[in-house]
Amino acid sequence: MTVRFTAPVLSGNELSTEVWRDTDGAVFRTSTDRGPVVTGAARMS
Amino acid sequence: MWPFLRTEAEHVPVRADLLGAASGVALRTWEPADAVAYAAGIGATRDEGPPSTLITLLAQFDVEFPAALGPWAFARVLHAEQSHTTYAPVPLRGRLSIRTRVSDLRDLATGVIVGISAEALDGDDGTLVARTRMGLFVRGDRSGATSASARRSGLPERPAEHTVVDRPAPTRPNGTLAAATTIRCTSKPRRPGPAVSLGRSCTGCARTASPVGRSSRCCARTARSGWWP
């Protein structure tokens, strides 16, 4: 499991999380209206 | 509190020779009761079966930082990245040997990311059980170290298969959350009880409440609105 903060996450923002499945698990990106704030991946082997 | 966080006046800039600095070896042991208590504390339910190995691991995986870190000004440090990889099952009763080191330094335009990696070995046979890595962003510093360039996100170009939108509760002028918050709780109540306060155990099902949405519930009971003081 990997989580990376790409920008500060402030309170009061609407968060939209997109999820993509791939061959190893899934990756995700959480964004506010000002752009991505968190990306990450869950992997199983 | 992390021991290397101090005041601005005590701040020492990140140096390239920090790379490779390591902690001593920390031994962590646990019993099944520890794992169960921890699982309950973070909201596991009986429906989910026995505490997972990951939960067990998390319960014991507190970080022992290399002594060479810092001191850094508290206001300059942000948590930037976190990863966790397990390589072997973790038993409900066991012992881990954990060592932490500064694994990478990455200069960015406005600061430096200090990567701190921990390796957990089985305390009996030395098998690698897990690795974790955290990245701390230290604002305003540059290490000057030659590091790998920024990694790609690895996100696909195609539209996402699932999208979840989480709208925030309104915020009062004084900063407290004013509107309702959903407290997720799937257990059946043992007895009728009042609404649960965040961070406290539900009187109906004894689970610790956690906010996940916009209305307030626990044990399928509607609770009062508001963020509890």
GROMACS .gro file of N, CA and C in nm, chain B residues 75-195:
model
  363
  120ALA      N    1   0.714   2.366   1.218
  120ALA     CA    2   0.629   2.428   1.117
  120ALA      C    3   0.679   2.402   0.975
  121ARG      N    4   0.798   2.348   0.960
  121ARG     CA    5   0.852   2.322   0.825
  121ARG      C    6   0.825   2.180   0.778
  122VAL      N    7   0.784   2.092   0.865
  122VAL     CA    8   0.780   1.950   0.832
  122VAL      C    9   0.636   1.905   0.802
  123LEU      N   10   0.619   1.842   0.686
  123LEU     CA   11   0.490   1.787   0.647
  123LEU      C   12   0.507   1.639   0.615
  124HIS      N   13   0.404   1.562   0.646
  124HIS     CA   14   0.404   1.421   0.607
  124HIS      C   15   0.371   1.414   0.459
  125ALA      N   16   0.459   1.356   0.378
  125ALA     CA   17   0.441   1.361   0.234
  125ALA      C   18   0.403   1.228   0.173
  126GLU      N   19   0.461   1.121   0.217
  126GLU     CA   20   0.438   0.992   0.153
  126GLU      C   21   0.438   0.881   0.258
  127GLN      N   22   0.372   0.772   0.225
  127GLN     CA   23   0.371   0.657   0.315
  127GLN      C   24   0.352   0.531   0.232
  128SER      N   25   0.429   0.430   0.257
  128SER     CA   26   0.406   0.302   0.189
  128SER      C   27   0.434   0.189   0.286
  129HIS      N   28   0.372   0.076   0.256
  129HIS     CA   29   0.383  -0.039   0.344
  129HIS      C   30   0.374  -0.165   0.259
  130THR      N   31   0.471  -0.251   0.270
  130THR     CA   32   0.470  -0.377   0.195
  130THR      C   33   0.494  -0.491   0.292
  131THR      N   34   0.408  -0.592   0.286
  131THR     CA   35   0.429  -0.709   0.370
  131THR      C   36   0.481  -0.823   0.283
  132TYR      N   37   0.575  -0.900   0.336
  132TYR     CA   38   0.637  -1.008   0.261
  132TYR      C   39   0.604  -1.145   0.319
  133ALA      N   40   0.555  -1.148   0.440
  133ALA     CA   41   0.526  -1.276   0.504
  133ALA      C   42   0.411  -1.255   0.602
  134PRO      N   43   0.333  -1.360   0.626
  134PRO     CA   44   0.224  -1.346   0.725
  134PRO      C   45   0.279  -1.310   0.862
  135VAL      N   46   0.202  -1.231   0.933
  135VAL     CA   47   0.241  -1.193   1.068
  135VAL      C   48   0.148  -1.266   1.165
  136PRO      N   49   0.203  -1.346   1.253
  136PRO     CA   50   0.117  -1.423   1.344
  136PRO      C   51   0.052  -1.334   1.450
  137LEU      N   52  -0.050  -1.386   1.513
  137LEU     CA   53  -0.117  -1.309   1.617
  137LEU      C   54  -0.030  -1.296   1.743
  138ARG      N   55   0.064  -1.383   1.756
  138ARG     CA   56   0.160  -1.370   1.867
  138ARG      C   57   0.299  -1.376   1.804
  139GLY      N   58   0.384  -1.280   1.837
  139GLY     CA   59   0.513  -1.284   1.772
  139GLY      C   60   0.608  -1.177   1.819
  140ARG      N   61   0.717  -1.166   1.745
  140ARG     CA   62   0.824  -1.073   1.782
  140ARG      C   63   0.888  -1.022   1.654
  141LEU      N   64   0.907  -0.893   1.646
  141LEU     CA   65   0.970  -0.833   1.530
  141LEU      C   66   1.093  -0.754   1.572
  142SER      N   67   1.192  -0.757   1.486
  142SER     CA   68   1.311  -0.676   1.503
  142SER      C   69   1.308  -0.567   1.396
  143ILE      N   70   1.308  -0.442   1.437
  143ILE     CA   71   1.284  -0.332   1.343
  143ILE      C   72   1.402  -0.236   1.344
  144ARG      N   73   1.445  -0.200   1.224
  144ARG     CA   74   1.553  -0.102   1.211
  144ARG      C   75   1.510   0.001   1.108
  145THR      N   76   1.537   0.126   1.137
  145THR     CA   77   1.496   0.237   1.051
  145THR      C   78   1.619   0.311   1.000
  146ARG      N   79   1.612   0.358   0.875
  146ARG     CA   80   1.725   0.434   0.821
  146ARG      C   81   1.674   0.539   0.724
  147VAL      N   82   1.755   0.639   0.700
  147VAL     CA   83   1.724   0.740   0.598
  147VAL      C   84   1.762   0.680   0.464
  148SER      N   85   1.662   0.649   0.383
  148SER     CA   86   1.687   0.572   0.261
  148SER      C   87   1.703   0.658   0.138
  149ASP      N   88   1.652   0.779   0.138
  149ASP     CA   89   1.665   0.863   0.021
  149ASP      C   90   1.639   1.009   0.056
  150LEU      N   91   1.701   1.095  -0.022
  150LEU     CA   92   1.679   1.240  -0.011
  150LEU      C   93   1.641   1.289  -0.150
  151ARG      N   94   1.536   1.366  -0.159
  151ARG     CA   95   1.490   1.412  -0.291
  151ARG      C   96   1.463   1.561  -0.284
  152ASP      N   97   1.548   1.639  -0.349
  152ASP     CA   98   1.530   1.784  -0.352
  152ASP      C   99   1.417   1.821  -0.446
  153LEU      N  100   1.327   1.904  -0.400
  153LEU     CA  101   1.219   1.958  -0.482
  153LEU      C  102   1.238   2.109  -0.491
  154ALA      N  103   1.149   2.175  -0.562
  154ALA     CA  104   1.164   2.318  -0.582
  154ALA      C  105   1.152   2.396  -0.452
  155THR      N  106   1.071   2.349  -0.361
  155THR     CA  107   1.045   2.426  -0.240
  155THR      C  108   1.091   2.358  -0.112
  156GLY      N  109   1.162   2.248  -0.125
  156GLY     CA  110   1.207   2.180  -0.005
  156GLY      C  111   1.268   2.046  -0.042
  157VAL      N  112   1.280   1.961   0.057
  157VAL     CA  113   1.342   1.831   0.035
  157VAL      C  114   1.255   1.724   0.100
  158ILE      N  115   1.243   1.610   0.033
  158ILE     CA  116   1.173   1.496   0.093
  158ILE      C  117   1.277   1.401   0.149
  159VAL      N  118   1.264   1.374   0.277
  159VAL     CA  119   1.353   1.281   0.345
  159VAL      C  120   1.280   1.148   0.357
  160GLY      N  121   1.329   1.047   0.288
  160GLY     CA  122   1.268   0.915   0.293
  160GLY      C  123   1.324   0.834   0.409
  161ILE      N  124   1.235   0.784   0.492
  161ILE     CA  125   1.276   0.706   0.609
  161ILE      C  126   1.214   0.567   0.597
  162SER      N  127   1.296   0.467   0.586
  162SER     CA  128   1.249   0.330   0.563
  162SER      C  129   1.274   0.245   0.686
  163ALA      N  130   1.180   0.157   0.713
  163ALA     CA  131   1.194   0.064   0.824
  163ALA      C  132   1.179  -0.078   0.771
  164GLU      N  133   1.260  -0.166   0.824
  164GLU     CA  134   1.258  -0.306   0.784
  164GLU      C  135   1.228  -0.388   0.909
  165ALA      N  136   1.128  -0.474   0.896
  165ALA     CA  137   1.089  -0.556   1.010
  165ALA      C  138   1.124  -0.701   0.983
  166LEU      N  139   1.206  -0.759   1.069
  166LEU     CA  140   1.246  -0.899   1.054
  166LEU      C  141   1.183  -0.981   1.165
  167ASP      N  142   1.152  -1.104   1.132
  167ASP     CA  143   1.102  -1.195   1.234
  167ASP      C  144   1.205  -1.208   1.346
  168GLY      N  145   1.159  -1.191   1.468
  168GLY     CA  146   1.252  -1.191   1.580
  168GLY      C  147   1.316  -1.325   1.607
  169ASP      N  148   1.261  -1.431   1.551
  169ASP     CA  149   1.316  -1.564   1.577
  169ASP      C  150   1.407  -1.614   1.465
  170ASP      N  151   1.360  -1.605   1.341
  170ASP     CA  152   1.440  -1.662   1.232
  170ASP      C  153   1.496  -1.558   1.135
  171GLY      N  154   1.468  -1.430   1.158
  171GLY     CA  155   1.525  -1.326   1.075
  171GLY      C  156   1.459  -1.308   0.939
  172THR      N  157   1.348  -1.373   0.914
  172THR     CA  158   1.278  -1.358   0.787
  172THR      C  159   1.227  -1.216   0.771
  173LEU      N  160   1.241  -1.162   0.651
  173LEU     CA  161   1.187  -1.029   0.625
  173LEU      C  162   1.034  -1.037   0.625
  174VAL      N  163   0.972  -0.959   0.711
  174VAL     CA  164   0.826  -0.961   0.725
  174VAL      C  165   0.763  -0.841   0.655
  175ALA      N  166   0.822  -0.725   0.670
  175ALA     CA  167   0.759  -0.606   0.611
  175ALA      C  168   0.861  -0.494   0.596
  176ARG      N  169   0.829  -0.406   0.503
  176ARG     CA  170   0.903  -0.281   0.490
  176ARG      C  171   0.803  -0.167   0.488
  177THR      N  172   0.838  -0.059   0.553
  177THR     CA  173   0.757   0.061   0.541
  177THR      C  174   0.849   0.176   0.502
  178ARG      N  175   0.789   0.275   0.441
  178ARG     CA  176   0.866   0.394   0.407
  178ARG      C  177   0.777   0.515   0.427
  179MET      N  178   0.830   0.615   0.488
  179MET     CA  179   0.758   0.741   0.499
  179MET      C  180   0.846   0.852   0.442
  180GLY      N  181   0.782   0.949   0.380
  180GLY     CA  182   0.855   1.063   0.327
  180GLY      C  183   0.815   1.188   0.402
  181LEU      N  184   0.911   1.255   0.462
  181LEU     CA  185   0.884   1.380   0.531
  181LEU      C  186   0.932   1.495   0.443
  182PHE      N  187   0.845   1.590   0.420
  182PHE     CA  188   0.881   1.707   0.341
  182PHE      C  189   0.928   1.816   0.436
  183VAL      N  190   1.051   1.859   0.417
  183VAL     CA  191   1.106   1.967   0.500
  183VAL      C  192   1.111   2.091   0.412
  184ARG      N  193   1.024   2.183   0.442
  184ARG     CA  194   1.006   2.303   0.360
  184ARG      C  195   1.127   2.396   0.370
  185GLY      N  196   1.169   2.445   0.253
  185GLY     CA  197   1.273   2.547   0.251
  185GLY      C  198   1.415   2.494   0.251
  186ASP      N  199   1.434   2.363   0.267
  186ASP     CA  200   1.569   2.308   0.271
  186ASP      C  201   1.604   2.241   0.138
  187ARG      N  202   1.733   2.229   0.111
  187ARG     CA  203   1.783   2.150   0.000
  187ARG      C  204   1.900   2.070   0.051
  188SER      N  205   1.899   1.942   0.022
  188SER     CA  206   2.006   1.857   0.074
  188SER      C  207   2.130   1.861  -0.014
  189GLY      N  208   2.110   1.887  -0.145
  189GLY     CA  209   2.222   1.882  -0.237
  189GLY      C  210   2.261   1.741  -0.275
  190ALA      N  211   2.191   1.643  -0.222
  190ALA     CA  212   2.223   1.504  -0.252
  190ALA      C  213   2.176   1.468  -0.392
  191THR      N  214   2.247   1.379  -0.457
  191THR     CA  215   2.204   1.329  -0.587
  191THR      C  216   2.106   1.216  -0.563
  192SER      N  217   1.983   1.239  -0.602
  192SER     CA  218   1.880   1.139  -0.575
  192SER      C  219   1.805   1.111  -0.703
  193ALA      N  220   1.722   1.009  -0.693
  193ALA     CA  221   1.636   0.977  -0.807
  193ALA      C  222   1.542   1.093  -0.832
  194SER      N  223   1.512   1.117  -0.958
  194SER     CA  224   1.418   1.224  -0.991
  194SER      C  225   1.278   1.184  -0.945
  195ALA      N  226   1.190   1.282  -0.950
  195ALA     CA  227   1.054   1.257  -0.904
  195ALA      C  228   0.994   1.137  -0.978
  196ARG      N  229   0.932   1.052  -0.900
  196ARG     CA  230   0.875   0.932  -0.960
  196ARG      C  231   0.744   0.961  -1.029
  197ARG      N  232   0.714   0.883  -1.130
  197ARG     CA  233   0.587   0.900  -1.198
  197ARG      C  234   0.475   0.846  -1.112
  198SER      N  235   0.356   0.901  -1.134
  198SER     CA  236   0.244   0.860  -1.051
  198SER      C  237   0.196   0.721  -1.085
  199GLY      N  238   0.212   0.677  -1.210
  199GLY     CA  239   0.166   0.546  -1.250
  199GLY      C  240   0.016   0.538  -1.273
  200LEU      N  241  -0.050   0.651  -1.279
  200LEU     CA  242  -0.195   0.650  -1.300
  200LEU      C  243  -0.224   0.635  -1.449
  201PRO      N  244  -0.324   0.554  -1.484
  201PRO     CA  245  -0.356   0.534  -1.624
  201PRO      C  246  -0.422   0.656  -1.686
  202GLU      N  247  -0.420   0.661  -1.818
  202GLU     CA  248  -0.480   0.773  -1.891
  202GLU      C  249  -0.631   0.756  -1.906
  203ARG      N  250  -0.679   0.633  -1.899
  203ARG     CA  251  -0.821   0.607  -1.925
  203ARG      C  252  -0.908   0.659  -1.810
  204PRO      N  253  -1.038   0.678  -1.834
  204PRO     CA  254  -1.127   0.722  -1.727
  204PRO      C  255  -1.128   0.623  -1.610
  205ALA      N  256  -1.147   0.674  -1.491
  205ALA     CA  257  -1.149   0.588  -1.373
  205ALA      C  258  -1.269   0.495  -1.377
  206GLU      N  259  -1.251   0.378  -1.316
  206GLU     CA  260  -1.362   0.282  -1.309
  206GLU      C  261  -1.458   0.316  -1.197
  207HIS      N  262  -1.408   0.377  -1.092
  207HIS     CA  263  -1.494   0.418  -0.980
  207HIS      C  264  -1.453   0.560  -0.939
  208THR      N  265  -1.553   0.638  -0.904
  208THR     CA  266  -1.526   0.770  -0.850
  208THR      C  267  -1.613   0.793  -0.728
  209VAL      N  268  -1.552   0.834  -0.621
  209VAL     CA  269  -1.623   0.859  -0.496
  209VAL      C  270  -1.605   1.005  -0.460
  210VAL      N  271  -1.715   1.074  -0.432
  210VAL     CA  272  -1.707   1.216  -0.395
  210VAL      C  273  -1.745   1.230  -0.248
  211ASP      N  274  -1.661   1.298  -0.175
  211ASP     CA  275  -1.684   1.320  -0.032
  211ASP      C  276  -1.696   1.470  -0.009
  212ARG      N  277  -1.815   1.513   0.025
  212ARG     CA  278  -1.836   1.658   0.045
  212ARG      C  279  -1.818   1.692   0.193
  213PRO      N  280  -1.751   1.801   0.219
  213PRO     CA  281  -1.723   1.836   0.359
  213PRO      C  282  -1.846   1.891   0.429
  214ALA      N  283  -1.846   1.875   0.559
  214ALA     CA  284  -1.948   1.940   0.640
  214ALA      C  285  -1.918   2.089   0.647
  215PRO      N  286  -2.020   2.173   0.658
  215PRO     CA  287  -1.995   2.316   0.671
  215PRO      C  288  -1.908   2.345   0.793
  216THR      N  289  -1.832   2.450   0.783
  216THR     CA  290  -1.740   2.486   0.890
  216THR      C  291  -1.787   2.614   0.958
  217ARG      N  292  -1.792   2.612   1.089
  217ARG     CA  293  -1.830   2.731   1.165
  217ARG      C  294  -1.718   2.833   1.161
  218PRO      N  295  -1.751   2.957   1.185
  218PRO     CA  296  -1.647   3.060   1.186
  218PRO      C  297  -1.534   3.030   1.284
  219ASN      N  298  -1.566   2.962   1.392
  219ASN     CA  299  -1.460   2.933   1.488
  219ASN      C  300  -1.383   2.806   1.454
  220GLY      N  301  -1.414   2.747   1.339
  220GLY     CA  302  -1.333   2.636   1.292
  220GLY      C  303  -1.387   2.499   1.326
  221THR      N  304  -1.488   2.488   1.407
  221THR     CA  305  -1.541   2.357   1.440
  221THR      C  306  -1.637   2.312   1.332
  222LEU      N  307  -1.645   2.186   1.311
  222LEU     CA  308  -1.736   2.135   1.210
  222LEU      C  309  -1.878   2.143   1.263
  223ALA      N  310  -1.964   2.208   1.186
  223ALA     CA  311  -2.097   2.237   1.235
  223ALA      C  312  -2.197   2.129   1.200
  224ALA      N  313  -2.183   2.072   1.087
  224ALA     CA  314  -2.292   1.987   1.043
  224ALA      C  315  -2.268   1.842   1.078
  225ALA      N  316  -2.365   1.770   1.041
  225ALA     CA  317  -2.368   1.632   1.084
  225ALA      C  318  -2.256   1.551   1.024
  226THR      N  319  -2.219   1.450   1.092
  226THR     CA  320  -2.114   1.360   1.048
  226THR      C  321  -2.165   1.219   1.064
  227THR      N  322  -2.143   1.139   0.966
  227THR     CA  323  -2.187   1.000   0.977
  227THR      C  324  -2.087   0.921   1.057
  228ILE      N  325  -2.135   0.844   1.147
  228ILE     CA  326  -2.051   0.755   1.224
  228ILE      C  327  -2.085   0.614   1.179
  229ARG      N  328  -1.990   0.554   1.111
  229ARG     CA  329  -2.018   0.423   1.054
  229ARG      C  330  -2.006   0.316   1.162
  230CYS      N  331  -2.105   0.235   1.170
  230CYS     CA  332  -2.103   0.129   1.269
  230CYS      C  333  -2.196   0.020   1.219
  231THR      N  334  -2.142  -0.097   1.195
  231THR     CA  335  -2.223  -0.203   1.138
  231THR      C  336  -2.264  -0.307   1.241
  232SER      N  337  -2.217  -0.293   1.363
  232SER     CA  338  -2.253  -0.391   1.465
  232SER      C  339  -2.397  -0.372   1.511
  233LYS      N  340  -2.458  -0.480   1.554
  233LYS     CA  341  -2.590  -0.468   1.613
  233LYS      C  342  -2.577  -0.421   1.758
  234PRO      N  343  -2.664  -0.334   1.802
  234PRO     CA  344  -2.651  -0.284   1.938
  234PRO      C  345  -2.681  -0.392   2.041
  235ARG      N  346  -2.604  -0.391   2.148
  235ARG     CA  347  -2.632  -0.483   2.259
  235ARG      C  348  -2.746  -0.429   2.344
  236ARG      N  349  -2.757  -0.299   2.346
  236ARG     CA  350  -2.868  -0.238   2.421
  236ARG      C  351  -2.893  -0.102   2.359
  237PRO      N  352  -3.012  -0.050   2.370
  237PRO     CA  353  -3.037   0.083   2.317
  237PRO      C  354  -2.948   0.184   2.388
  238GLY      N  355  -2.903   0.280   2.316
  238GLY     CA  356  -2.818   0.381   2.378
  238GLY      C  357  -2.827   0.511   2.304
  239PRO      N  358  -2.778   0.616   2.364
  239PRO     CA  359  -2.779   0.747   2.299
  239PRO      C  360  -2.678   0.753   2.186
  240ALA      N  361  -2.678   0.863   2.118
  240ALA     CA  362  -2.584   0.882   2.009
  240ALA      C  363  -2.441   0.874   2.060
   0.00000   0.00000   0.00000
